[in-house]
mmCIF file of C-alpha atoms in Angstrom:
data_model
loop_
_atom_site.group_PDB
_atom_site.id
_atom_site.type_symbol
_atom_site.label_atom_id
_atom_site.label_comp_id
_atom_site.label_asym_id
_atom_site.label_seq_id
_atom_site.Cartn_x
_atom_site.Cartn_y
_atom_site.Cartn_z
ATOM 1 C CA MET B 1 -3.312 -6.866 -9.909
ATOM 2 C CA ALA B 2 -0.939 -4.788 -7.836
ATOM 3 C CA CYS B 3 -1.790 -6.576 -4.597
ATOM 4 C CA SER B 4 -0.743 -9.875 -6.225
ATOM 5 C CA LEU B 5 2.815 -8.789 -6.956
ATOM 6 C CA ASN B 6 4.024 -10.655 -3.876
ATOM 7 C CA LYS B 7 2.704 -14.000 -5.168
ATOM 8 C CA ASN B 8 5.167 -16.626 -6.292
ATOM 9 C CA TYR B 9 4.495 -19.015 -9.121
ATOM 10 C CA ALA B 10 5.797 -22.539 -9.540
ATOM 11 C CA CYS B 11 7.596 -23.292 -12.760
ATOM 12 C CA ARG B 12 8.463 -26.935 -13.323
ATOM 13 C CA VAL B 13 10.799 -28.097 -16.067
ATOM 14 C CA THR B 14 11.057 -31.799 -16.798
ATOM 15 C CA GLY B 15 13.912 -33.379 -18.742
ATOM 16 C CA MET B 16 13.251 -35.384 -21.876
ATOM 17 C CA ASP B 17 13.394 -38.683 -19.976
ATOM 18 C CA SER B 18 11.325 -37.368 -17.038
ATOM 19 C CA SER B 19 14.056 -38.303 -14.562
ATOM 20 C CA GLN B 20 15.223 -34.734 -14.087
ATOM 21 C CA ILE B 21 12.764 -32.235 -12.682
ATOM 22 C CA ILE B 22 13.558 -28.697 -11.639
ATOM 23 C CA GLU B 23 10.955 -26.593 -9.858
ATOM 24 C CA LEU B 24 11.378 -22.912 -9.182
ATOM 25 C CA ASN B 25 9.065 -20.773 -7.060
ATOM 26 C CA TYR B 26 9.545 -17.213 -8.224
ATOM 27 C CA GLY B 27 7.578 -14.016 -8.570
ATOM 28 C CA PRO B 28 7.890 -10.325 -9.374
ATOM 29 C CA LEU B 29 9.150 -9.412 -5.911
ATOM 30 C CA SER B 30 11.609 -12.314 -5.959
ATOM 31 C CA TYR B 31 13.118 -10.698 -9.022
ATOM 32 C CA ALA B 32 13.012 -7.263 -7.390
ATOM 33 C CA TYR B 33 14.863 -8.626 -4.356
ATOM 34 C CA SER B 34 17.514 -10.209 -6.559
ATOM 35 C CA VAL B 35 18.034 -6.968 -8.461
ATOM 36 C CA ALA B 36 18.223 -4.894 -5.276
ATOM 37 C CA ASN B 37 20.945 -7.167 -3.892
ATOM 38 C CA ASP B 38 22.967 -7.490 -7.086
ATOM 39 C CA LYS B 39 25.992 -5.188 -7.055
ATOM 40 C CA ASP B 40 26.017 -5.219 -10.860
ATOM 41 C CA SER B 41 22.436 -3.950 -11.268
ATOM 42 C CA SER B 42 22.132 -0.380 -12.463
ATOM 43 C CA ILE B 43 20.866 2.252 -10.054
ATOM 44 C CA GLU B 44 17.956 2.889 -12.440
ATOM 45 C CA LEU B 45 16.856 -0.756 -12.306
ATOM 46 C CA LYS B 46 17.261 -0.823 -8.528
ATOM 47 C CA ASN B 47 15.118 2.316 -8.242
ATOM 48 C CA LEU B 48 12.476 0.743 -10.484
ATOM 49 C CA MET B 49 12.386 -2.428 -8.370
ATOM 50 C CA ASN B 50 12.169 -0.382 -5.165
ATOM 51 C CA ALA B 51 9.230 1.511 -6.673
ATOM 52 C CA LEU B 52 7.574 -1.788 -7.629
ATOM 53 C CA TYR B 53 7.957 -3.015 -4.056
ATOM 54 C CA MET B 54 6.506 0.203 -2.592
ATOM 55 C CA TYR B 55 3.611 0.044 -5.075
ATOM 56 C CA SER B 56 2.923 -3.546 -4.017
ATOM 57 C CA GLU B 57 2.992 -2.623 -0.327
ATOM 58 C CA MET B 58 0.586 0.291 -0.802
ATOM 59 C CA ALA B 59 -1.800 -1.919 -2.785
ATOM 60 C CA ARG B 60 -1.687 -4.540 -0.021
ATOM 61 C CA LYS B 61 -2.458 -1.915 2.631
ATOM 62 C CA VAL B 62 -5.394 -0.566 0.624
ATOM 63 C CA LYS B 63 -6.741 -4.096 0.136
ATOM 64 C CA ASP B 64 -6.405 -4.871 3.864
ATOM 65 C CA ASN B 65 -8.423 -1.794 4.881
#
């Protein structure tokens, strides 16, 4: 759902001996933020991520009303 694009999801990776655990909280807008702030990202990808963010914001506003 568009209004859920701002949700982050936990991804946990455990090493083979269970002593090493890495957890990452990441979501679609986390990726969009990273792309927007990466000087090496193409302008097309940045525009796409900006559109995704605006779409998410509009969906949130519609849901809140």
